[in-house]
Amino acid sequence: MITPTHQRRELLPEAVASVRATVSAPLDFSFEHLIFDSGSRDGTAAYLREAAAQPGPPLRRWHSADRQLAGPARNLLIKEAPAEAWIVPLDDDDFLLQRTLFHYGTQINANPGRPWFVADFLRVDEQGRYLPNEDYYAWQFDSPTAMLQAIFRAEHFLQGNVCYSRAFVDEVGGYDEELKMAEDLDLYVRFLLAGQLPVLCPHISHLHRFHTRNVSIGVDAATHNADLRAIYQKYAVQLQALGIEEPGK
């Protein structure tokens, strides 16, 4: 598990507790939670010291005095993971479900050679109450090109509802460390450009919490389309060769 965090002392403990509640049996695997504290000044560092000392699955932590973007923070954490590791990102204000890692592990075993997986997720409010009619369902696609077409038509998107191998991230170059938003979608576009369609998993990965301080607050359709155009320009030659049009054209 990897989690960048910034100024989320009041919410982070619930994310940490949700990871520690993981039940992996009957599969036999180990896991750890890697957390990068990016310039927090709200007591997060002290909390993480205490949490790391508690019994349970290992929690390893890093801290920078200044705030960093999510891309470099996630790249640092991935580099600290074992070469053979599978990575599951979790935002610092979300909840991992108790059997998520078990379900991903089951799918990894059932799909040897496939480097990434996608699941569904649910949305909850600030108090963790379920929000009806806000469920996210991953779509089934016939090819990486079909999935890319849906992404750049703004018909489909991906967030933290994924699991991928560290080796695959290393192959495509990790998260873009310059992007201020949509660095996760940018990575998944490169996964698809590498010719790898994700395995669609029939489980719920996490609870995505809506609250007044979400990083995505203010990301409306126009902002999302602007992010898509920026990503498209990075890979325009490859995307045009696949017949995928630039958003807004």
JSON list of C-alpha atoms in Angstrom, two decimals:
[
{"chain": "A", "resi": 1, "resn": "MET", "atom": "CA", "xyz": [0.00, 0.00, 0.00]},
{"chain": "A", "resi": 2, "resn": "ILE", "atom": "CA", "xyz": [1.28, 3.49, -0.78]},
{"chain": "A", "resi": 3, "resn": "THR", "atom": "CA", "xyz": [-0.19, 6.71, 0.63]},
{"chain": "A", "resi": 4, "resn": "PRO", "atom": "CA", "xyz": [1.11, 10.26, 0.19]},
{"chain": "A", "resi": 5, "resn": "THR", "atom": "CA", "xyz": [-0.34, 12.54, 2.86]},
{"chain": "A", "resi": 6, "resn": "HIS", "atom": "CA", "xyz": [-0.51, 16.26, 3.58]},
{"chain": "A", "resi": 7, "resn": "GLN", "atom": "CA", "xyz": [-2.31, 17.94, 6.49]},
{"chain": "A", "resi": 8, "resn": "ARG", "atom": "CA", "xyz": [-4.72, 15.07, 7.10]},
{"chain": "A", "resi": 9, "resn": "ARG", "atom": "CA", "xyz": [-4.06, 14.28, 10.76]},
{"chain": "A", "resi": 10, "resn": "GLU", "atom": "CA", "xyz": [-7.78, 14.02, 11.49]},
{"chain": "A", "resi": 11, "resn": "LEU", "atom": "CA", "xyz": [-8.52, 11.59, 8.63]},
{"chain": "A", "resi": 12, "resn": "LEU", "atom": "CA", "xyz": [-5.30, 9.64, 8.11]},
{"chain": "A", "resi": 13, "resn": "PRO", "atom": "CA", "xyz": [-5.73, 7.35, 11.17]},
{"chain": "A", "resi": 14, "resn": "GLU", "atom": "CA", "xyz": [-8.90, 5.88, 9.64]},
{"chain": "A", "resi": 15, "resn": "ALA", "atom": "CA", "xyz": [-7.07, 5.14, 6.39]},
{"chain": "A", "resi": 16, "resn": "VAL", "atom": "CA", "xyz": [-4.23, 3.49, 8.33]},
{"chain": "A", "resi": 17, "resn": "ALA", "atom": "CA", "xyz": [-6.67, 1.48, 10.45]},
{"chain": "A", "resi": 18, "resn": "SER", "atom": "CA", "xyz": [-8.48, 0.27, 7.34]},
{"chain": "A", "resi": 19, "resn": "VAL", "atom": "CA", "xyz": [-5.24, -1.13, 5.91]},
{"chain": "A", "resi": 20, "resn": "ARG", "atom": "CA", "xyz": [-4.34, -2.80, 9.19]},
{"chain": "A", "resi": 21, "resn": "ALA", "atom": "CA", "xyz": [-7.77, -4.46, 9.28]},
{"chain": "A", "resi": 22, "resn": "THR", "atom": "CA", "xyz": [-6.89, -6.42, 6.12]},
{"chain": "A", "resi": 23, "resn": "VAL", "atom": "CA", "xyz": [-7.68, -10.13, 6.23]},
{"chain": "A", "resi": 24, "resn": "SER", "atom": "CA", "xyz": [-5.63, -12.11, 3.72]},
{"chain": "A", "resi": 25, "resn": "ALA", "atom": "CA", "xyz": [-6.47, -15.71, 4.73]},
{"chain": "A", "resi": 26, "resn": "PRO", "atom": "CA", "xyz": [-6.50, -18.21, 3.20]},
{"chain": "A", "resi": 27, "resn": "LEU", "atom": "CA", "xyz": [-3.95, -16.61, 0.85]},
{"chain": "A", "resi": 28, "resn": "ASP", "atom": "CA", "xyz": [-0.43, -16.47, 2.22]},
{"chain": "A", "resi": 29, "resn": "PHE", "atom": "CA", "xyz": [1.13, -13.08, 1.51]},
{"chain": "A", "resi": 30, "resn": "SER", "atom": "CA", "xyz": [2.63, -10.22, 3.49]},
{"chain": "A", "resi": 31, "resn": "PHE", "atom": "CA", "xyz": [1.99, -6.53, 3.02]},
{"chain": "A", "resi": 32, "resn": "GLU", "atom": "CA", "xyz": [3.12, -3.19, 4.39]},
{"chain": "A", "resi": 33, "resn": "HIS", "atom": "CA", "xyz": [1.83, 0.37, 4.34]},
{"chain": "A", "resi": 34, "resn": "LEU", "atom": "CA", "xyz": [4.28, 2.96, 3.00]},
{"chain": "A", "resi": 35, "resn": "ILE", "atom": "CA", "xyz": [3.37, 6.58, 3.80]},
{"chain": "A", "resi": 36, "resn": "PHE", "atom": "CA", "xyz": [5.05, 9.78, 2.65]},
{"chain": "A", "resi": 37, "resn": "ASP", "atom": "CA", "xyz": [4.25, 12.82, 4.81]},
{"chain": "A", "resi": 38, "resn": "SER", "atom": "CA", "xyz": [4.61, 15.78, 2.50]},
{"chain": "A", "resi": 39, "resn": "GLY", "atom": "CA", "xyz": [5.21, 18.92, 4.54]},
{"chain": "A", "resi": 40, "resn": "SER", "atom": "CA", "xyz": [2.44, 18.41, 7.11]},
{"chain": "A", "resi": 41, "resn": "ARG", "atom": "CA", "xyz": [2.43, 20.70, 10.13]},
{"chain": "A", "resi": 42, "resn": "ASP", "atom": "CA", "xyz": [-0.63, 19.35, 11.90]},
{"chain": "A", "resi": 43, "resn": "GLY", "atom": "CA", "xyz": [0.88, 16.58, 14.03]},
{"chain": "A", "resi": 44, "resn": "THR", "atom": "CA", "xyz": [0.95, 13.97, 11.24]},
{"chain": "A", "resi": 45, "resn": "ALA", "atom": "CA", "xyz": [4.63, 13.15, 11.81]},
{"chain": "A", "resi": 46, "resn": "ALA", "atom": "CA", "xyz": [4.09, 12.44, 15.51]},
{"chain": "A", "resi": 47, "resn": "TYR", "atom": "CA", "xyz": [1.02, 10.33, 14.76]},
{"chain": "A", "resi": 48, "resn": "LEU", "atom": "CA", "xyz": [2.94, 8.27, 12.19]},
{"chain": "A", "resi": 49, "resn": "ARG", "atom": "CA", "xyz": [5.77, 7.64, 14.66]},
{"chain": "A", "resi": 50, "resn": "GLU", "atom": "CA", "xyz": [3.24, 6.29, 17.13]},
{"chain": "A", "resi": 51, "resn": "ALA", "atom": "CA", "xyz": [1.39, 4.25, 14.52]},
{"chain": "A", "resi": 52, "resn": "ALA", "atom": "CA", "xyz": [4.59, 2.68, 13.20]},
{"chain": "A", "resi": 53, "resn": "ALA", "atom": "CA", "xyz": [5.44, 1.49, 16.71]},
{"chain": "A", "resi": 54, "resn": "GLN", "atom": "CA", "xyz": [2.12, -0.32, 17.13]},
{"chain": "A", "resi": 55, "resn": "PRO", "atom": "CA", "xyz": [1.86, -4.08, 16.56]},
{"chain": "A", "resi": 56, "resn": "GLY", "atom": "CA", "xyz": [0.42, -5.23, 13.26]},
{"chain": "A", "resi": 57, "resn": "PRO", "atom": "CA", "xyz": [1.38, -5.08, 9.60]},
{"chain": "A", "resi": 58, "resn": "PRO", "atom": "CA", "xyz": [4.49, -2.92, 9.08]},
{"chain": "A", "resi": 59, "resn": "LEU", "atom": "CA", "xyz": [4.01, 0.81, 8.55]},
{"chain": "A", "resi": 60, "resn": "ARG", "atom": "CA", "xyz": [7.02, 2.62, 7.11]},
{"chain": "A", "resi": 61, "resn": "ARG", "atom": "CA", "xyz": [7.07, 6.39, 6.81]},
{"chain": "A", "resi": 62, "resn": "TRP", "atom": "CA", "xyz": [9.03, 9.23, 5.23]},
{"chain": "A", "resi": 63, "resn": "HIS", "atom": "CA", "xyz": [8.78, 12.98, 5.72]},
{"chain": "A", "resi": 64, "resn": "SER", "atom": "CA", "xyz": [9.74, 16.08, 3.75]},
{"chain": "A", "resi": 65, "resn": "ALA", "atom": "CA", "xyz": [9.78, 19.56, 5.23]},
{"chain": "A", "resi": 66, "resn": "ASP", "atom": "CA", "xyz": [8.18, 21.03, 2.12]},
{"chain": "A", "resi": 67, "resn": "ARG", "atom": "CA", "xyz": [5.06, 19.92, 0.33]},
{"chain": "A", "resi": 68, "resn": "GLN", "atom": "CA", "xyz": [5.62, 17.80, -2.77]},
{"chain": "A", "resi": 69, "resn": "LEU", "atom": "CA", "xyz": [3.30, 16.83, -5.57]},
{"chain": "A", "resi": 70, "resn": "ALA", "atom": "CA", "xyz": [1.66, 13.40, -5.47]},
{"chain": "A", "resi": 71, "resn": "GLY", "atom": "CA", "xyz": [3.76, 12.09, -8.38]},
{"chain": "A", "resi": 72, "resn": "PRO", "atom": "CA", "xyz": [7.20, 12.32, -6.76]},
{"chain": "A", "resi": 73, "resn": "ALA", "atom": "CA", "xyz": [5.78, 11.22, -3.41]},
{"chain": "A", "resi": 74, "resn": "ARG", "atom": "CA", "xyz": [4.33, 8.06, -4.93]},
{"chain": "A", "resi": 75, "resn": "ASN", "atom": "CA", "xyz": [7.50, 7.38, -6.91]},
{"chain": "A", "resi": 76, "resn": "LEU", "atom": "CA", "xyz": [9.57, 7.55, -3.74]},
{"chain": "A", "resi": 77, "resn": "LEU", "atom": "CA", "xyz": [7.31, 5.04, -2.02]},
{"chain": "A", "resi": 78, "resn": "ILE", "atom": "CA", "xyz": [7.32, 2.67, -4.99]},
{"chain": "A", "resi": 79, "resn": "LYS", "atom": "CA", "xyz": [11.13, 2.72, -5.04]},
{"chain": "A", "resi": 80, "resn": "GLU", "atom": "CA", "xyz": [11.09, 1.63, -1.40]},
{"chain": "A", "resi": 81, "resn": "ALA", "atom": "CA", "xyz": [8.90, -1.38, -2.18]},
{"chain": "A", "resi": 82, "resn": "PRO", "atom": "CA", "xyz": [10.48, -4.75, -3.05]},
{"chain": "A", "resi": 83, "resn": "ALA", "atom": "CA", "xyz": [11.15, -5.35, -6.74]},
{"chain": "A", "resi": 84, "resn": "GLU", "atom": "CA", "xyz": [8.57, -8.15, -6.82]},
{"chain": "A", "resi": 85, "resn": "ALA", "atom": "CA", "xyz": [5.90, -6.11, -4.99]},
{"chain": "A", "resi": 86, "resn": "TRP", "atom": "CA", "xyz": [2.37, -5.36, -6.08]},
{"chain": "A", "resi": 87, "resn": "ILE", "atom": "CA", "xyz": [1.31, -1.78, -5.44]},
{"chain": "A", "resi": 88, "resn": "VAL", "atom": "CA", "xyz": [-2.11, -0.60, -4.29]},
{"chain": "A", "resi": 89, "resn": "PRO", "atom": "CA", "xyz": [-2.48, 3.19, -3.90]},
{"chain": "A", "resi": 90, "resn": "LEU", "atom": "CA", "xyz": [-4.74, 4.55, -1.17]},
{"chain": "A", "resi": 91, "resn": "ASP", "atom": "CA", "xyz": [-5.48, 8.24, -0.62]},
{"chain": "A", "resi": 92, "resn": "ASP", "atom": "CA", "xyz": [-4.99, 9.55, 2.90]},
{"chain": "A", "resi": 93, "resn": "ASP", "atom": "CA", "xyz": [-8.70, 10.28, 3.37]},
{"chain": "A", "resi": 94, "resn": "ASP", "atom": "CA", "xyz": [-10.11, 7.01, 2.01]},
{"chain": "A", "resi": 95, "resn": "PHE", "atom": "CA", "xyz": [-10.85, 3.57, 3.47]},
{"chain": "A", "resi": 96, "resn": "LEU", "atom": "CA", "xyz": [-9.48, 0.27, 2.16]},
{"chain": "A", "resi": 97, "resn": "LEU", "atom": "CA", "xyz": [-11.98, -2.57, 2.43]},
{"chain": "A", "resi": 98, "resn": "GLN", "atom": "CA", "xyz": [-11.00, -5.49, 4.60]},
{"chain": "A", "resi": 99, "resn": "ARG", "atom": "CA", "xyz": [-10.77, -8.05, 1.79]},
{"chain": "A", "resi": 100, "resn": "THR", "atom": "CA", "xyz": [-9.38, -5.82, -0.98]},
{"chain": "A", "resi": 101, "resn": "LEU", "atom": "CA", "xyz": [-5.85, -7.21, -0.90]},
{"chain": "A", "resi": 102, "resn": "PHE", "atom": "CA", "xyz": [-7.19, -10.76, -0.72]},
{"chain": "A", "resi": 103, "resn": "HIS", "atom": "CA", "xyz": [-9.31, -10.17, -3.82]},
{"chain": "A", "resi": 104, "resn": "TYR", "atom": "CA", "xyz": [-6.43, -8.57, -5.73]},
{"chain": "A", "resi": 105, "resn": "GLY", "atom": "CA", "xyz": [-4.18, -11.46, -4.70]},
{"chain": "A", "resi": 106, "resn": "THR", "atom": "CA", "xyz": [-6.76, -13.96, -5.95]},
{"chain": "A", "resi": 107, "resn": "GLN", "atom": "CA", "xyz": [-6.94, -12.20, -9.30]},
{"chain": "A", "resi": 108, "resn": "ILE", "atom": "CA", "xyz": [-3.15, -11.99, -9.58]},
{"chain": "A", "resi": 109, "resn": "ASN", "atom": "CA", "xyz": [-2.91, -15.75, -9.04]},
{"chain": "A", "resi": 110, "resn": "ALA", "atom": "CA", "xyz": [-5.68, -16.38, -11.57]},
{"chain": "A", "resi": 111, "resn": "ASN", "atom": "CA", "xyz": [-4.13, -14.13, -14.23]},
{"chain": "A", "resi": 112, "resn": "PRO", "atom": "CA", "xyz": [-0.38, -14.85, -14.39]},
{"chain": "A", "resi": 113, "resn": "GLY", "atom": "CA", "xyz": [1.55, -12.40, -16.51]},
{"chain": "A", "resi": 114, "resn": "ARG", "atom": "CA", "xyz": [-1.05, -9.62, -16.29]},
{"chain": "A", "resi": 115, "resn": "PRO", "atom": "CA", "xyz": [0.57, -6.52, -14.72]},
{"chain": "A", "resi": 116, "resn": "TRP", "atom": "CA", "xyz": [-2.41, -4.45, -13.56]},
{"chain": "A", "resi": 117, "resn": "PHE", "atom": "CA", "xyz": [-5.92, -4.78, -12.22]},
{"chain": "A", "resi": 118, "resn": "VAL", "atom": "CA", "xyz": [-8.91, -2.47, -11.74]},
{"chain": "A", "resi": 119, "resn": "ALA", "atom": "CA", "xyz": [-11.90, -2.74, -9.39]},
{"chain": "A", "resi": 120, "resn": "ASP", "atom": "CA", "xyz": [-15.00, -0.76, -8.44]},
{"chain": "A", "resi": 121, "resn": "PHE", "atom": "CA", "xyz": [-15.29, 1.67, -5.53]},
{"chain": "A", "resi": 122, "resn": "LEU", "atom": "CA", "xyz": [-17.99, 3.38, -3.49]},
{"chain": "A", "resi": 123, "resn": "ARG", "atom": "CA", "xyz": [-18.33, 6.97, -2.34]},
{"chain": "A", "resi": 124, "resn": "VAL", "atom": "CA", "xyz": [-19.04, 8.07, 1.22]},
{"chain": "A", "resi": 125, "resn": "ASP", "atom": "CA", "xyz": [-19.46, 11.45, 2.90]},
{"chain": "A", "resi": 126, "resn": "GLU", "atom": "CA", "xyz": [-17.12, 13.08, 5.42]},
{"chain": "A", "resi": 127, "resn": "GLN", "atom": "CA", "xyz": [-18.48, 10.90, 8.23]},
{"chain": "A", "resi": 128, "resn": "GLY", "atom": "CA", "xyz": [-18.10, 7.74, 6.19]},
{"chain": "A", "resi": 129, "resn": "ARG", "atom": "CA", "xyz": [-21.81, 7.37, 5.37]},
{"chain": "A", "resi": 130, "resn": "TYR", "atom": "CA", "xyz": [-22.64, 5.71, 2.07]},
{"chain": "A", "resi": 131, "resn": "LEU", "atom": "CA", "xyz": [-23.72, 8.04, -0.74]},
{"chain": "A", "resi": 132, "resn": "PRO", "atom": "CA", "xyz": [-26.41, 6.35, -2.87]},
{"chain": "A", "resi": 133, "resn": "ASN", "atom": "CA", "xyz": [-26.21, 6.70, -6.65]},
{"chain": "A", "resi": 134, "resn": "GLU", "atom": "CA", "xyz": [-22.48, 7.60, -6.49]},
{"chain": "A", "resi": 135, "resn": "ASP", "atom": "CA", "xyz": [-20.95, 4.14, -7.02]},
{"chain": "A", "resi": 136, "resn": "TYR", "atom": "CA", "xyz": [-18.06, 3.83, -9.48]},
{"chain": "A", "resi": 137, "resn": "TYR", "atom": "CA", "xyz": [-18.06, 0.85, -11.83]},
{"chain": "A", "resi": 138, "resn": "ALA", "atom": "CA", "xyz": [-15.06, 0.01, -13.99]},
{"chain": "A", "resi": 139, "resn": "TRP", "atom": "CA", "xyz": [-15.94, -0.82, -17.58]},
{"chain": "A", "resi": 140, "resn": "GLN", "atom": "CA", "xyz": [-14.97, -3.87, -19.57]},
{"chain": "A", "resi": 141, "resn": "PHE", "atom": "CA", "xyz": [-13.07, -3.07, -22.78]},
{"chain": "A", "resi": 142, "resn": "ASP", "atom": "CA", "xyz": [-12.04, -5.29, -25.67]},
{"chain": "A", "resi": 143, "resn": "SER", "atom": "CA", "xyz": [-8.64, -3.64, -26.21]},
{"chain": "A", "resi": 144, "resn": "PRO", "atom": "CA", "xyz": [-6.30, -1.00, -24.80]},
{"chain": "A", "resi": 145, "resn": "THR", "atom": "CA", "xyz": [-7.21, 1.24, -27.75]},
{"chain": "A", "resi": 146, "resn": "ALA", "atom": "CA", "xyz": [-10.92, 1.04, -26.93]},
{"chain": "A", "resi": 147, "resn": "MET", "atom": "CA", "xyz": [-10.18, 1.99, -23.32]},
{"chain": "A", "resi": 148, "resn": "LEU", "atom": "CA", "xyz": [-8.00, 4.91, -24.41]},
{"chain": "A", "resi": 149, "resn": "GLN", "atom": "CA", "xyz": [-10.76, 6.13, -26.71]},
{"chain": "A", "resi": 150, "resn": "ALA", "atom": "CA", "xyz": [-13.22, 6.17, -23.80]},
{"chain": "A", "resi": 151, "resn": "ILE", "atom": "CA", "xyz": [-10.74, 7.97, -21.55]},
{"chain": "A", "resi": 152, "resn": "PHE", "atom": "CA", "xyz": [-10.04, 10.75, -24.05]},
{"chain": "A", "resi": 153, "resn": "ARG", "atom": "CA", "xyz": [-13.73, 11.14, -24.80]},
{"chain": "A", "resi": 154, "resn": "ALA", "atom": "CA", "xyz": [-14.12, 11.83, -21.07]},
{"chain": "A", "resi": 155, "resn": "GLU", "atom": "CA", "xyz": [-16.44, 8.84, -20.83]},
{"chain": "A", "resi": 156, "resn": "HIS", "atom": "CA", "xyz": [-14.34, 6.81, -18.40]},
{"chain": "A", "resi": 157, "resn": "PHE", "atom": "CA", "xyz": [-11.65, 7.48, -15.81]},
{"chain": "A", "resi": 158, "resn": "LEU", "atom": "CA", "xyz": [-9.56, 5.67, -13.19]},
{"chain": "A", "resi": 159, "resn": "GLN", "atom": "CA", "xyz": [-8.46, 6.71, -9.71]},
{"chain": "A", "resi": 160, "resn": "GLY", "atom": "CA", "xyz": [-7.03, 4.69, -6.84]},
{"chain": "A", "resi": 161, "resn": "ASN", "atom": "CA", "xyz": [-9.11, 1.62, -7.71]},
{"chain": "A", "resi": 162, "resn": "VAL", "atom": "CA", "xyz": [-6.09, -0.20, -9.13]},
{"chain": "A", "resi": 163, "resn": "CYS", "atom": "CA", "xyz": [-3.37, -2.70, -8.30]},
{"chain": "A", "resi": 164, "resn": "TYR", "atom": "CA", "xyz": [-0.20, -2.93, -10.41]},
{"chain": "A", "resi": 165, "resn": "SER", "atom": "CA", "xyz": [3.20, -4.55, -10.27]},
{"chain": "A", "resi": 166, "resn": "ARG", "atom": "CA", "xyz": [6.20, -2.48, -9.34]},
{"chain": "A", "resi": 167, "resn": "ALA", "atom": "CA", "xyz": [8.01, -3.98, -12.32]},
{"chain": "A", "resi": 168, "resn": "PHE", "atom": "CA", "xyz": [5.36, -2.59, -14.68]},
{"chain": "A", "resi": 169, "resn": "VAL", "atom": "CA", "xyz": [5.64, 0.88, -13.14]},
{"chain": "A", "resi": 170, "resn": "ASP", "atom": "CA", "xyz": [9.42, 0.74, -13.56]},
{"chain": "A", "resi": 171, "resn": "GLU", "atom": "CA", "xyz": [8.94, -0.31, -17.18]},
{"chain": "A", "resi": 172, "resn": "VAL", "atom": "CA", "xyz": [6.76, 2.68, -18.12]},
{"chain": "A", "resi": 173, "resn": "GLY", "atom": "CA", "xyz": [8.68, 5.21, -16.03]},
{"chain": "A", "resi": 174, "resn": "GLY", "atom": "CA", "xyz": [6.59, 5.87, -12.93]},
{"chain": "A", "resi": 175, "resn": "TYR", "atom": "CA", "xyz": [4.36, 8.83, -12.17]},
{"chain": "A", "resi": 176, "resn": "ASP", "atom": "CA", "xyz": [4.98, 12.12, -13.96]},
{"chain": "A", "resi": 177, "resn": "GLU", "atom": "CA", "xyz": [6.58, 14.32, -11.30]},
{"chain": "A", "resi": 178, "resn": "GLU", "atom": "CA", "xyz": [5.61, 17.60, -12.98]},
{"chain": "A", "resi": 179, "resn": "LEU", "atom": "CA", "xyz": [1.83, 17.14, -13.24]},
{"chain": "A", "resi": 180, "resn": "LYS", "atom": "CA", "xyz": [-0.18, 18.91, -10.53]},
{"chain": "A", "resi": 181, "resn": "MET", "atom": "CA", "xyz": [-3.34, 16.90, -11.24]},
{"chain": "A", "resi": 182, "resn": "ALA", "atom": "CA", "xyz": [-4.27, 13.66, -13.00]},
{"chain": "A", "resi": 183, "resn": "GLU", "atom": "CA", "xyz": [-0.80, 12.14, -12.56]},
{"chain": "A", "resi": 184, "resn": "ASP", "atom": "CA", "xyz": [-2.51, 8.81, -11.84]},
{"chain": "A", "resi": 185, "resn": "LEU", "atom": "CA", "xyz": [-4.55, 8.88, -15.05]},
{"chain": "A", "resi": 186, "resn": "ASP", "atom": "CA", "xyz": [-1.38, 9.81, -16.95]},
{"chain": "A", "resi": 187, "resn": "LEU", "atom": "CA", "xyz": [0.31, 6.66, -15.62]},
{"chain": "A", "resi": 188, "resn": "TYR", "atom": "CA", "xyz": [-2.65, 4.48, -16.58]},
{"chain": "A", "resi": 189, "resn": "VAL", "atom": "CA", "xyz": [-2.60, 5.94, -20.11]},
{"chain": "A", "resi": 190, "resn": "ARG", "atom": "CA", "xyz": [1.01, 4.76, -20.38]},
{"chain": "A", "resi": 191, "resn": "PHE", "atom": "CA", "xyz": [-0.03, 1.33, -19.11]},
{"chain": "A", "resi": 192, "resn": "LEU", "atom": "CA", "xyz": [-2.50, 1.16, -21.99]},
{"chain": "A", "resi": 193, "resn": "LEU", "atom": "CA", "xyz": [-0.03, 2.51, -24.53]},
{"chain": "A", "resi": 194, "resn": "ALA", "atom": "CA", "xyz": [2.27, -0.32, -23.45]},
{"chain": "A", "resi": 195, "resn": "GLY", "atom": "CA", "xyz": [-0.45, -2.65, -24.77]},
{"chain": "A", "resi": 196, "resn": "GLN", "atom": "CA", "xyz": [-1.72, -3.88, -21.41]},
{"chain": "A", "resi": 197, "resn": "LEU", "atom": "CA", "xyz": [-5.46, -3.92, -20.72]},
{"chain": "A", "resi": 198, "resn": "PRO", "atom": "CA", "xyz": [-6.26, -4.15, -17.00]},
{"chain": "A", "resi": 199, "resn": "VAL", "atom": "CA", "xyz": [-7.95, -7.21, -15.57]},
{"chain": "A", "resi": 200, "resn": "LEU", "atom": "CA", "xyz": [-11.44, -6.21, -14.42]},
{"chain": "A", "resi": 201, "resn": "CYS", "atom": "CA", "xyz": [-11.91, -7.43, -10.85]},
{"chain": "A", "resi": 202, "resn": "PRO", "atom": "CA", "xyz": [-15.39, -8.21, -9.44]},
{"chain": "A", "resi": 203, "resn": "HIS", "atom": "CA", "xyz": [-14.91, -6.54, -6.06]},
{"chain": "A", "resi": 204, "resn": "ILE", "atom": "CA", "xyz": [-15.06, -3.15, -4.32]},
{"chain": "A", "resi": 205, "resn": "SER", "atom": "CA", "xyz": [-11.57, -1.77, -3.67]},
{"chain": "A", "resi": 206, "resn": "HIS", "atom": "CA", "xyz": [-12.18, 1.16, -1.32]},
{"chain": "A", "resi": 207, "resn": "LEU", "atom": "CA", "xyz": [-14.49, 3.85, 0.00]},
{"chain": "A", "resi": 208, "resn": "HIS", "atom": "CA", "xyz": [-13.73, 7.24, -1.53]},
{"chain": "A", "resi": 209, "resn": "ARG", "atom": "CA", "xyz": [-14.57, 9.98, 0.97]},
{"chain": "A", "resi": 210, "resn": "PHE", "atom": "CA", "xyz": [-16.18, 13.23, -0.21]},
{"chain": "A", "resi": 211, "resn": "HIS", "atom": "CA", "xyz": [-15.42, 16.20, 2.05]},
{"chain": "A", "resi": 212, "resn": "THR", "atom": "CA", "xyz": [-14.72, 19.92, 1.87]},
{"chain": "A", "resi": 213, "resn": "ARG", "atom": "CA", "xyz": [-10.94, 19.47, 1.51]},
{"chain": "A", "resi": 214, "resn": "ASN", "atom": "CA", "xyz": [-10.77, 16.86, -1.25]},
{"chain": "A", "resi": 215, "resn": "VAL", "atom": "CA", "xyz": [-7.83, 17.44, -3.59]},
{"chain": "A", "resi": 216, "resn": "SER", "atom": "CA", "xyz": [-10.30, 17.11, -6.46]},
{"chain": "A", "resi": 217, "resn": "ILE", "atom": "CA", "xyz": [-12.60, 19.88, -5.20]},
{"chain": "A", "resi": 218, "resn": "GLY", "atom": "CA", "xyz": [-13.26, 22.21, -8.12]},
{"chain": "A", "resi": 219, "resn": "VAL", "atom": "CA", "xyz": [-12.38, 19.63, -10.77]},
{"chain": "A", "resi": 220, "resn": "ASP", "atom": "CA", "xyz": [-15.38, 20.07, -13.04]},
{"chain": "A", "resi": 221, "resn": "ALA", "atom": "CA", "xyz": [-15.86, 18.85, -16.62]},
{"chain": "A", "resi": 222, "resn": "ALA", "atom": "CA", "xyz": [-13.89, 21.76, -18.05]},
{"chain": "A", "resi": 223, "resn": "THR", "atom": "CA", "xyz": [-10.95, 21.14, -15.71]},
{"chain": "A", "resi": 224, "resn": "HIS", "atom": "CA", "xyz": [-11.00, 17.40, -16.43]},
{"chain": "A", "resi": 225, "resn": "ASN", "atom": "CA", "xyz": [-11.00, 18.09, -20.16]},
{"chain": "A", "resi": 226, "resn": "ALA", "atom": "CA", "xyz": [-8.03, 20.43, -19.73]},
{"chain": "A", "resi": 227, "resn": "ASP", "atom": "CA", "xyz": [-6.17, 17.67, -17.89]},
{"chain": "A", "resi": 228, "resn": "LEU", "atom": "CA", "xyz": [-7.04, 15.23, -20.68]},
{"chain": "A", "resi": 229, "resn": "ARG", "atom": "CA", "xyz": [-5.72, 17.63, -23.32]},
{"chain": "A", "resi": 230, "resn": "ALA", "atom": "CA", "xyz": [-2.46, 18.05, -21.41]},
{"chain": "A", "resi": 231, "resn": "ILE", "atom": "CA", "xyz": [-2.01, 14.29, -21.17]},
{"chain": "A", "resi": 232, "resn": "TYR", "atom": "CA", "xyz": [-2.98, 13.83, -24.82]},
{"chain": "A", "resi": 233, "resn": "GLN", "atom": "CA", "xyz": [-0.29, 16.27, -25.96]},
{"chain": "A", "resi": 234, "resn": "LYS", "atom": "CA", "xyz": [2.36, 14.21, -24.19]},
{"chain": "A", "resi": 235, "resn": "TYR", "atom": "CA", "xyz": [1.49, 11.11, -26.21]},
{"chain": "A", "resi": 236, "resn": "ALA", "atom": "CA", "xyz": [-0.07, 12.69, -29.29]},
{"chain": "A", "resi": 237, "resn": "VAL", "atom": "CA", "xyz": [2.03, 10.77, -31.84]},
{"chain": "A", "resi": 238, "resn": "GLN", "atom": "CA", "xyz": [1.17, 7.39, -30.33]},
{"chain": "A", "resi": 239, "resn": "LEU", "atom": "CA", "xyz": [-2.48, 8.26, -29.77]},
{"chain": "A", "resi": 240, "resn": "GLN", "atom": "CA", "xyz": [-2.98, 9.63, -33.25]},
{"chain": "A", "resi": 241, "resn": "ALA", "atom": "CA", "xyz": [-1.46, 6.46, -34.69]},
{"chain": "A", "resi": 242, "resn": "LEU", "atom": "CA", "xyz": [-4.20, 4.56, -32.86]},
{"chain": "A", "resi": 243, "resn": "GLY", "atom": "CA", "xyz": [-6.88, 6.84, -34.32]},
{"chain": "A", "resi": 244, "resn": "ILE", "atom": "CA", "xyz": [-7.65, 8.54, -31.00]},
{"chain": "A", "resi": 245, "resn": "GLU", "atom": "CA", "xyz": [-8.69, 12.15, -31.38]},
{"chain": "A", "resi": 246, "resn": "GLU", "atom": "CA", "xyz": [-7.62, 15.00, -29.13]},
{"chain": "A", "resi": 247, "resn": "PRO", "atom": "CA", "xyz": [-10.27, 15.96, -26.55]},
{"chain": "A", "resi": 248, "resn": "GLY", "atom": "CA", "xyz": [-12.34, 18.92, -27.67]},
{"chain": "A", "resi": 249, "resn": "LYS", "atom": "CA", "xyz": [-11.46, 18.52, -31.35]}
]
